[in-house]
Amino acid sequence: MASGEWHCEKRFKNESFRNEDENVLETGCLSIIVLGASGDLAKKKTFPALFNLYGKGFLQSDEVHISGYARTKISDDELRDRIRGYLPQSKEDAEDVSKFLQLIKYVTGSYDTAEGFQALDKAITEQEISKNIREGLSRRLFYLALPPSVYPQVCKMIKSYCMNKSDLGGWTRIVVEKPFGKDLASAEELSSQIGELFDEPQIYRIDHYLGKELVQNLLVLRFANRLFLPLWNRDNIDNVQIVFREDFGTEGRGGYFDQYGIIRDIIQNHLLQVFCLVAMEKPVSLKPEHIRDEKVKVLQSVIPIKDKEVVIGQYEGYKDDPTVPDNSNTPTFATMILRIHNERWEGVPFILKAGKALNSRKAEIRVQFKDVPGDIFKCQKQGRNEFVIRLQPSEAMYMKLTVKQPGLEMSTAQSELDLSYTQRYQGVVIPEAYERLILDT
């Protein structure tokens, strides 16, 4: 596996994604099937990511076919019109958008009956035949843009009716993402149910936060820069804050959100993944299993969270959403302190915060260093040294340092060494996280 391609997270036992022989050139038709094609996730994230991969040449129109599948009874053109609004609107992109949309066909059916999936298999097969593909060379990628409650029944239908018919070089893979269950028991049950139907290398569990450019950069920053190696420990770091803020509420998705809340929706997947990358030891290599092993060690070293170090809340107006129960006590905000019991981090609080309907939108990692001992400049009131990694919006990294104010007086001020991606990498398009993950699968 090429360096950096560890971010498409599979279950902890196995993270091999590509063919064992990386030198084998995969040929044949690629069929991408988006289940839940009429839903928000598919329209806002999945199809736009596929378009971007198409526009960059990773998906070729003579090799790829895209199918949408959902219960909503609409035509091919109606689905295309729904997707069109989430694709680039400029005149320069108009031709690419039209060509891309023509690759998409739609099949209507339920998620638990044979008829719909038989019709889906027929539609996929017809497309494969139309591209003169020899049986067995086709590749089928099923992206489940669906609630986890229907994963088992959908996977059972795929296994029964939509698998690639031969082992002559083609494959069938499924992609699932969070939330993967509601708790440990339901997650393990889901893993067991899906694991009975597919081999582990066929199953891709993704967390799109791991595809973000600045999250991708974390291992490089930590382990490729001598500057950070001696500083990254309890002797120098006072605390680490990992923050996720949204300036909007549920926006009509209250029915979904209310089943999970901010902790299950954000903290136990996105923020914990980032937490592991910040706190882990250097892996033996960039192989997925080596990175996974170090991340697991961090989680195993976290001591039980204390009640007094957790704050939860719900924003005013949350229950005004008609899809939210009037008596809901689902948290929309949570902050908690994680403490790692090991030699590097003993005594350093990791503060995780996540909330909706706050006064700003941002996701960042803030590493705050300890005060300078024997401060002869009396400048502690100006703030500590900090290293900040802003994941979104406007990707950036910056160091907060104390410097002398220009002039004759010996006065100090806090300033920043700033790496803003929009300024430093002008003209470089940062890929969306979903593009990276779908390309890996």
Short mmCIF file of C-alpha atoms in Angstrom, two decimals:
data_model
loop_
_atom_site.label_atom_id
_atom_site.label_comp_id
_atom_site.label_asym_id
_atom_site.label_seq_id
_atom_site.Cartn_x
_atom_site.Cartn_y
_atom_site.Cartn_z
CA MET A 1 0.00 0.00 0.00
CA ALA A 2 1.24 3.46 -0.87
CA SER A 3 2.10 5.75 1.99
CA GLY A 4 -0.83 7.61 3.48
CA GLU A 5 -3.48 5.17 2.26
CA TRP A 6 -4.38 4.00 5.74
CA HIS A 7 -7.25 6.39 6.27
CA CYS A 8 -10.06 4.23 4.96
CA GLU A 9 -10.56 2.44 8.24
CA LYS A 10 -11.51 -1.21 8.28
CA ARG A 11 -12.26 -3.17 11.43
CA PHE A 12 -9.38 -3.46 13.86
CA LYS A 13 -8.49 -7.02 12.81
CA ASN A 14 -7.73 -6.33 9.17
CA GLU A 15 -7.02 -3.17 7.20
CA SER A 16 -5.84 -4.50 3.85
CA PHE A 17 -7.70 -2.72 1.07
CA ARG A 18 -6.12 -3.32 -2.28
CA ASN A 19 -5.30 -6.49 -4.16
CA GLU A 20 -2.48 -8.54 -2.67
CA ASP A 21 -0.51 -8.06 -5.88
CA GLU A 22 -0.33 -4.29 -6.33
CA ASN A 23 1.25 -4.79 -9.76
CA VAL A 24 -1.85 -6.40 -11.22
CA LEU A 25 -3.66 -3.86 -13.37
CA GLU A 26 -7.38 -4.12 -12.73
CA THR A 27 -9.38 -4.06 -15.93
CA GLY A 28 -13.02 -4.34 -16.76
CA CYS A 29 -16.16 -2.42 -15.99
CA LEU A 30 -16.53 -0.69 -12.64
CA SER A 31 -20.10 -0.55 -11.39
CA ILE A 32 -20.67 1.82 -8.48
CA ILE A 33 -24.02 1.27 -6.82
CA VAL A 34 -25.26 3.91 -4.37
CA LEU A 35 -27.95 2.46 -2.12
CA GLY A 36 -30.08 5.19 -0.57
CA ALA A 37 -29.49 7.28 -3.69
CA SER A 38 -32.36 9.68 -3.00
CA GLY A 39 -31.18 10.54 0.52
CA ASP A 40 -29.22 13.52 1.84
CA LEU A 41 -25.87 11.74 2.22
CA ALA A 42 -25.92 10.49 -1.36
CA LYS A 43 -26.94 13.84 -2.88
CA LYS A 44 -24.68 16.06 -0.78
CA LYS A 45 -21.57 13.88 -0.43
CA THR A 46 -21.47 10.63 -2.40
CA PHE A 47 -22.49 11.80 -5.88
CA PRO A 48 -20.47 15.07 -5.69
CA ALA A 49 -17.40 13.02 -4.67
CA LEU A 50 -17.95 10.68 -7.61
CA PHE A 51 -18.28 13.68 -9.93
CA ASN A 52 -14.99 15.14 -8.68
CA LEU A 53 -13.25 11.80 -9.27
CA TYR A 54 -14.77 11.74 -12.74
CA GLY A 55 -13.64 15.29 -13.46
CA LYS A 56 -10.08 14.46 -12.36
CA GLY A 57 -9.94 11.41 -14.61
CA PHE A 58 -10.04 8.71 -11.93
CA LEU A 59 -13.38 7.44 -13.27
CA GLN A 60 -13.48 6.96 -17.03
CA SER A 61 -16.83 7.13 -18.81
CA ASP A 62 -15.99 4.09 -20.95
CA GLU A 63 -15.20 1.99 -17.87
CA VAL A 64 -17.57 3.11 -15.13
CA HIS A 65 -21.31 2.90 -14.63
CA ILE A 66 -23.20 4.34 -11.66
CA SER A 67 -26.49 2.97 -10.36
CA GLY A 68 -28.74 4.55 -7.78
CA TYR A 69 -31.11 2.41 -5.73
CA ALA A 70 -33.77 3.54 -3.25
CA ARG A 71 -37.43 3.12 -2.36
CA THR A 72 -38.44 6.51 -3.79
CA LYS A 73 -40.29 6.05 -7.07
CA ILE A 74 -38.58 8.44 -9.46
CA SER A 75 -37.11 8.23 -12.96
CA ASP A 76 -33.48 8.38 -14.04
CA ASP A 77 -33.90 12.02 -15.05
CA GLU A 78 -35.58 12.95 -11.78
CA LEU A 79 -32.66 11.52 -9.80
CA ARG A 80 -30.21 13.36 -12.06
CA ASP A 81 -32.08 16.62 -11.50
CA ARG A 82 -31.90 16.10 -7.72
CA ILE A 83 -28.16 15.52 -7.90
CA ARG A 84 -27.47 18.36 -10.35
CA GLY A 85 -28.10 21.03 -7.71
CA TYR A 86 -25.18 19.72 -5.63
CA LEU A 87 -22.68 19.69 -8.52
CA PRO A 88 -20.65 22.66 -9.84
CA GLN A 89 -22.83 25.25 -11.55
CA SER A 90 -20.26 27.11 -13.65
CA LYS A 91 -20.39 27.15 -17.45
CA GLU A 92 -16.93 25.56 -17.57
CA ASP A 93 -18.23 22.49 -15.74
CA ALA A 94 -21.56 22.21 -17.56
CA GLU A 95 -20.36 19.68 -20.15
CA ASP A 96 -18.66 17.46 -17.57
CA VAL A 97 -21.74 17.60 -15.34
CA SER A 98 -24.00 16.51 -18.22
CA LYS A 99 -21.69 13.64 -19.22
CA PHE A 100 -21.38 12.50 -15.62
CA LEU A 101 -25.13 12.52 -15.02
CA GLN A 102 -25.65 10.36 -18.10
CA LEU A 103 -23.60 7.65 -16.40
CA ILE A 104 -26.24 7.37 -13.67
CA LYS A 105 -29.21 5.02 -13.89
CA TYR A 106 -31.83 4.51 -11.22
CA VAL A 107 -33.63 1.41 -9.93
CA THR A 108 -36.55 1.55 -7.49
CA GLY A 109 -37.05 -1.15 -4.92
CA SER A 110 -37.34 -1.97 -1.23
CA TYR A 111 -34.41 -2.97 0.93
CA ASP A 112 -35.70 -6.33 2.11
CA THR A 113 -37.32 -8.05 -0.89
CA ALA A 114 -35.81 -10.01 -3.74
CA GLU A 115 -37.62 -8.28 -6.61
CA GLY A 116 -35.85 -4.95 -6.27
CA PHE A 117 -32.37 -6.45 -6.01
CA GLN A 118 -33.03 -8.82 -8.89
CA ALA A 119 -33.96 -5.77 -10.98
CA LEU A 120 -30.81 -4.01 -9.75
CA ASP A 121 -28.64 -6.97 -10.71
CA LYS A 122 -30.27 -7.08 -14.14
CA ALA A 123 -29.57 -3.36 -14.68
CA ILE A 124 -25.92 -3.74 -13.62
CA THR A 125 -25.42 -6.79 -15.82
CA GLU A 126 -26.92 -5.02 -18.84
CA GLN A 127 -24.47 -2.17 -18.39
CA GLU A 128 -21.56 -4.59 -18.09
CA ILE A 129 -22.64 -6.39 -21.25
CA SER A 130 -23.04 -3.08 -23.10
CA LYS A 131 -19.37 -2.34 -22.43
CA ASN A 132 -18.36 -5.72 -23.88
CA ILE A 133 -16.91 -6.90 -20.59
CA ARG A 134 -15.95 -10.55 -20.29
CA GLU A 135 -17.88 -12.22 -17.49
CA GLY A 136 -15.96 -12.14 -14.24
CA LEU A 137 -13.86 -9.08 -15.00
CA SER A 138 -16.45 -6.61 -13.76
CA ARG A 139 -16.08 -4.89 -10.39
CA ARG A 140 -19.03 -3.99 -8.21
CA LEU A 141 -18.79 -1.46 -5.42
CA PHE A 142 -21.89 -1.05 -3.23
CA TYR A 143 -21.96 2.18 -1.22
CA LEU A 144 -24.54 1.99 1.59
CA ALA A 145 -25.75 5.58 2.10
CA LEU A 146 -28.32 4.16 4.48
CA PRO A 147 -29.15 3.97 8.20
CA PRO A 148 -27.27 1.11 9.91
CA SER A 149 -30.54 -0.55 10.89
CA VAL A 150 -30.96 -1.78 7.30
CA TYR A 151 -27.33 -2.81 6.70
CA PRO A 152 -27.90 -6.53 7.49
CA GLN A 153 -30.95 -6.97 5.27
CA VAL A 154 -29.38 -4.99 2.40
CA CYS A 155 -26.15 -6.98 2.64
CA LYS A 156 -28.15 -10.20 2.62
CA MET A 157 -29.94 -9.10 -0.57
CA ILE A 158 -26.64 -8.12 -2.23
CA LYS A 159 -25.11 -11.46 -1.29
CA SER A 160 -28.12 -13.37 -2.63
CA TYR A 161 -28.79 -11.50 -5.87
CA CYS A 162 -26.10 -8.97 -6.86
CA MET A 163 -22.69 -10.57 -6.43
CA ASN A 164 -20.23 -10.66 -9.28
CA LYS A 165 -20.85 -14.02 -10.90
CA SER A 166 -17.27 -15.19 -11.25
CA ASP A 167 -13.86 -15.16 -9.59
CA LEU A 168 -11.98 -14.55 -12.82
CA GLY A 169 -10.53 -11.27 -11.60
CA GLY A 170 -13.54 -9.16 -10.71
CA TRP A 171 -14.76 -8.37 -7.22
CA THR A 172 -17.70 -7.25 -5.09
CA ARG A 173 -17.16 -4.82 -2.21
CA ILE A 174 -19.44 -2.98 0.19
CA VAL A 175 -18.85 0.36 1.90
CA VAL A 176 -20.48 1.28 5.22
CA GLU A 177 -19.89 4.25 7.48
CA LYS A 178 -20.84 5.63 10.84
CA PRO A 179 -22.93 5.40 12.86
CA PHE A 180 -22.15 1.69 12.98
CA GLY A 181 -24.67 0.68 15.63
CA LYS A 182 -25.75 2.52 18.78
CA ASP A 183 -23.43 0.87 21.30
CA LEU A 184 -20.81 -1.87 21.55
CA ALA A 185 -23.36 -4.68 21.52
CA SER A 186 -25.20 -3.44 18.42
CA ALA A 187 -21.91 -2.69 16.63
CA GLU A 188 -20.62 -6.19 17.33
CA GLU A 189 -23.91 -7.66 16.18
CA LEU A 190 -23.69 -5.67 12.92
CA SER A 191 -20.12 -6.83 12.38
CA SER A 192 -21.15 -10.42 12.97
CA GLN A 193 -24.13 -10.22 10.61
CA ILE A 194 -22.14 -8.60 7.80
CA GLY A 195 -19.13 -10.82 8.47
CA GLU A 196 -21.22 -13.93 7.89
CA LEU A 197 -22.06 -12.67 4.39
CA PHE A 198 -18.76 -11.19 3.18
CA ASP A 199 -15.08 -11.84 3.65
CA GLU A 200 -13.27 -9.12 5.58
CA PRO A 201 -11.32 -7.74 2.55
CA GLN A 202 -14.69 -7.09 0.88
CA ILE A 203 -15.93 -4.84 3.71
CA TYR A 204 -14.90 -1.18 3.97
CA ARG A 205 -15.81 0.75 7.11
CA ILE A 206 -15.05 4.40 6.51
CA ASP A 207 -14.85 7.51 8.67
CA HIS A 208 -14.71 10.53 6.38
CA TYR A 209 -12.77 12.58 8.94
CA LEU A 210 -9.77 10.36 8.23
CA GLY A 211 -9.85 11.56 4.63
CA LYS A 212 -9.52 15.25 5.53
CA GLU A 213 -6.31 16.86 4.30
CA LEU A 214 -5.13 18.13 7.69
CA VAL A 215 -5.94 14.84 9.41
CA GLN A 216 -3.91 13.13 6.68
CA ASN A 217 -1.10 15.51 7.59
CA LEU A 218 -0.98 14.60 11.28
CA LEU A 219 1.42 11.68 11.03
CA VAL A 220 3.74 13.65 8.74
CA LEU A 221 3.80 16.60 11.13
CA ARG A 222 4.46 14.45 14.16
CA PHE A 223 6.97 11.97 12.84
CA ALA A 224 8.74 13.76 9.96
CA ASN A 225 9.72 16.92 11.86
CA ARG A 226 12.52 16.89 14.41
CA LEU A 227 11.01 20.03 15.96
CA PHE A 228 8.05 18.17 17.45
CA LEU A 229 9.65 14.90 18.56
CA PRO A 230 11.09 16.16 21.89
CA LEU A 231 8.11 18.44 22.63
CA TRP A 232 5.25 15.99 22.17
CA ASN A 233 4.88 14.76 25.75
CA ARG A 234 3.69 15.56 29.28
CA ASP A 235 6.88 17.48 30.09
CA ASN A 236 6.01 20.23 27.60
CA ILE A 237 2.29 20.00 26.77
CA ASP A 238 -0.28 21.28 29.26
CA ASN A 239 -3.45 20.14 27.44
CA VAL A 240 -4.81 19.17 24.05
CA GLN A 241 -8.21 20.38 22.81
CA ILE A 242 -10.01 18.69 19.92
CA VAL A 243 -13.00 20.79 18.95
CA PHE A 244 -15.92 20.38 16.54
CA ARG A 245 -18.42 23.22 16.23
CA GLU A 246 -21.34 23.74 13.86
CA ASP A 247 -23.26 27.00 13.53
CA PHE A 248 -26.48 25.27 12.47
CA GLY A 249 -28.88 22.83 14.06
CA THR A 250 -30.46 19.65 12.74
CA GLU A 251 -31.88 21.27 9.59
CA GLY A 252 -34.69 18.75 9.17
CA ARG A 253 -32.53 15.76 10.14
CA GLY A 254 -33.72 15.80 13.73
CA GLY A 255 -35.36 12.39 13.47
CA TYR A 256 -32.03 10.83 12.55
CA PHE A 257 -29.92 12.90 14.94
CA ASP A 258 -32.19 12.29 17.91
CA GLN A 259 -31.48 8.56 17.74
CA TYR A 260 -27.76 9.14 18.25
CA GLY A 261 -26.93 12.55 19.72
CA ILE A 262 -23.69 14.48 19.46
CA ILE A 263 -21.58 11.90 21.33
CA ARG A 264 -22.40 8.98 19.05
CA ASP A 265 -22.61 11.18 15.96
CA ILE A 266 -19.30 13.04 16.33
CA ILE A 267 -17.20 12.25 19.39
CA GLN A 268 -16.96 8.47 19.43
CA ASN A 269 -15.88 8.29 15.79
CA HIS A 270 -14.53 11.52 14.25
CA LEU A 271 -12.95 13.05 17.34
CA LEU A 272 -11.67 9.76 18.75
CA GLN A 273 -9.92 9.00 15.46
CA VAL A 274 -8.20 12.41 15.59
CA PHE A 275 -7.42 11.89 19.30
CA CYS A 276 -5.66 8.62 18.50
CA LEU A 277 -3.53 10.19 15.77
CA VAL A 278 -2.47 13.01 18.09
CA ALA A 279 -1.60 10.72 20.99
CA MET A 280 -0.27 7.52 19.40
CA GLU A 281 3.35 6.37 19.35
CA LYS A 282 5.28 6.18 16.10
CA PRO A 283 4.17 3.08 14.15
CA VAL A 284 6.70 0.61 12.76
CA SER A 285 5.67 1.63 9.23
CA LEU A 286 2.78 3.21 7.35
CA LYS A 287 1.12 -0.15 6.81
CA PRO A 288 -2.52 0.04 7.91
CA GLU A 289 -2.21 -2.68 10.53
CA HIS A 290 0.77 -0.96 12.17
CA ILE A 291 -1.06 2.35 12.43
CA ARG A 292 -4.16 0.57 13.68
CA ASP A 293 -2.17 -1.20 16.41
CA GLU A 294 -0.79 2.08 17.78
CA LYS A 295 -4.23 3.69 17.75
CA VAL A 296 -5.70 0.76 19.67
CA LYS A 297 -2.96 1.07 22.32
CA VAL A 298 -4.04 4.67 22.91
CA LEU A 299 -7.67 3.66 23.40
CA GLN A 300 -6.66 0.85 25.74
CA SER A 301 -4.69 3.35 27.84
CA VAL A 302 -7.62 5.75 28.38
CA ILE A 303 -8.86 5.56 31.96
CA PRO A 304 -12.62 5.59 32.68
CA ILE A 305 -14.16 9.03 32.19
CA LYS A 306 -15.26 10.79 35.37
CA ASP A 307 -18.80 12.13 35.57
CA LYS A 308 -17.56 15.49 36.87
CA GLU A 309 -15.41 15.88 33.74
CA VAL A 310 -18.36 15.62 31.34
CA VAL A 311 -20.79 18.40 30.40
CA ILE A 312 -23.73 17.84 28.06
CA GLY A 313 -26.44 20.18 26.85
CA GLN A 314 -29.14 20.77 24.28
CA TYR A 315 -29.55 23.98 22.32
CA GLU A 316 -32.69 26.04 22.79
CA GLY A 317 -35.10 25.36 19.94
CA TYR A 318 -33.90 21.82 19.24
CA LYS A 319 -37.31 20.37 20.06
CA ASP A 320 -39.00 22.85 17.70
CA ASP A 321 -37.91 20.52 14.88
CA PRO A 322 -41.10 18.56 14.09
CA THR A 323 -39.09 15.35 13.66
CA VAL A 324 -37.75 15.57 17.25
CA PRO A 325 -39.87 14.16 20.14
CA ASP A 326 -41.20 16.83 22.52
CA ASN A 327 -39.63 15.07 25.51
CA SER A 328 -36.22 14.49 23.94
CA ASN A 329 -33.18 14.80 26.19
CA THR A 330 -30.69 13.97 23.42
CA PRO A 331 -27.53 16.07 23.84
CA THR A 332 -26.57 18.42 21.02
CA PHE A 333 -23.44 19.57 22.87
CA ALA A 334 -20.88 17.60 24.85
CA THR A 335 -17.44 18.21 26.26
CA MET A 336 -15.38 15.66 28.14
CA ILE A 337 -11.86 15.08 29.37
CA LEU A 338 -9.97 11.96 28.37
CA ARG A 339 -6.86 10.99 30.34
CA ILE A 340 -4.25 8.58 29.03
CA HIS A 341 -2.44 6.39 31.53
CA ASN A 342 0.97 5.95 29.93
CA GLU A 343 4.47 7.36 30.14
CA ARG A 344 4.05 10.01 27.45
CA TRP A 345 0.70 11.52 28.48
CA GLU A 346 0.18 10.91 32.20
CA GLY A 347 -1.47 14.03 33.66
CA VAL A 348 -2.26 15.74 30.32
CA PRO A 349 -6.01 16.30 29.79
CA PHE A 350 -7.36 15.75 26.28
CA ILE A 351 -10.47 17.91 26.06
CA LEU A 352 -12.99 16.84 23.41
CA LYS A 353 -15.78 19.26 22.52
CA ALA A 354 -18.57 18.93 19.99
CA GLY A 355 -21.77 20.87 19.49
CA LYS A 356 -24.42 22.02 17.05
CA ALA A 357 -26.09 25.45 16.76
CA LEU A 358 -23.08 27.26 18.23
CA ASN A 359 -21.80 30.73 17.32
CA SER A 360 -19.20 29.56 14.78
CA ARG A 361 -18.26 26.65 12.54
CA LYS A 362 -14.88 25.06 13.00
CA ALA A 363 -12.99 21.86 13.65
CA GLU A 364 -9.52 22.16 15.11
CA ILE A 365 -6.80 20.56 17.22
CA ARG A 366 -5.25 22.93 19.75
CA VAL A 367 -2.05 21.80 21.48
CA GLN A 368 -1.32 24.15 24.39
CA PHE A 369 2.19 24.15 25.86
CA LYS A 370 3.13 24.77 29.46
CA ASP A 371 4.16 28.19 30.77
CA VAL A 372 7.79 29.20 30.46
CA PRO A 373 9.50 28.64 33.85
CA GLY A 374 11.19 31.72 35.29
CA ASP A 375 9.43 34.11 32.92
CA ILE A 376 11.60 37.24 33.01
CA PHE A 377 9.34 39.09 30.55
CA LYS A 378 6.19 38.73 32.68
CA CYS A 379 4.23 37.84 29.55
CA GLN A 380 2.12 34.91 30.73
CA LYS A 381 -1.00 37.06 30.61
CA GLN A 382 -0.63 37.20 26.82
CA GLY A 383 -1.18 33.48 26.51
CA ARG A 384 0.82 30.30 26.18
CA ASN A 385 2.58 28.90 23.16
CA GLU A 386 0.09 26.92 21.09
CA PHE A 387 0.17 24.78 17.99
CA VAL A 388 -3.19 24.84 16.19
CA ILE A 389 -4.33 22.65 13.31
CA ARG A 390 -7.57 23.90 11.77
CA LEU A 391 -9.31 21.06 9.93
CA GLN A 392 -12.19 23.16 8.63
CA PRO A 393 -13.09 25.65 7.31
CA SER A 394 -10.06 27.26 5.64
CA GLU A 395 -7.44 24.62 6.40
CA ALA A 396 -4.45 26.01 8.26
CA MET A 397 -1.69 25.31 10.78
CA TYR A 398 -0.19 27.99 12.97
CA MET A 399 2.07 28.43 16.02
CA LYS A 400 1.29 31.06 18.64
CA LEU A 401 4.58 32.54 19.88
CA THR A 402 5.61 35.40 22.14
CA VAL A 403 7.73 37.99 20.26
CA LYS A 404 9.09 41.47 20.88
CA GLN A 405 6.91 44.33 19.75
CA PRO A 406 8.72 46.44 17.10
CA GLY A 407 10.07 49.64 18.58
CA LEU A 408 12.47 50.96 21.20
CA GLU A 409 10.69 49.52 24.21
CA MET A 410 11.18 45.95 25.41
CA SER A 411 7.54 44.94 25.28
CA THR A 412 6.17 41.58 24.14
CA ALA A 413 3.13 40.41 22.21
CA GLN A 414 1.72 37.14 20.98
CA SER A 415 2.00 36.54 17.23
CA GLU A 416 1.52 33.65 14.83
CA LEU A 417 3.65 31.68 12.43
CA ASP A 418 0.88 30.91 9.98
CA LEU A 419 0.54 28.30 7.25
CA SER A 420 -2.82 28.99 5.62
CA TYR A 421 -3.46 26.57 2.79
CA THR A 422 -5.38 29.06 0.64
CA GLN A 423 -2.34 31.38 0.64
CA ARG A 424 0.51 28.88 0.56
CA TYR A 425 -1.03 26.49 -1.98
CA GLN A 426 -2.80 28.85 -4.35
CA GLY A 427 -4.39 27.05 -7.26
CA VAL A 428 -4.20 23.69 -5.51
CA VAL A 429 -7.61 22.08 -5.06
CA ILE A 430 -7.85 20.19 -1.78
CA PRO A 431 -9.89 17.03 -2.38
CA GLU A 432 -13.00 16.36 -0.37
CA ALA A 433 -12.63 13.61 2.23
CA TYR A 434 -15.19 11.39 0.50
CA GLU A 435 -13.23 11.55 -2.76
CA ARG A 436 -10.17 10.11 -1.06
CA LEU A 437 -12.08 7.34 0.67
CA ILE A 438 -14.11 6.28 -2.36
CA LEU A 439 -10.96 6.26 -4.48
CA ASP A 440 -9.31 3.94 -1.95
CA THR A 441 -12.22 1.53 -2.02
#
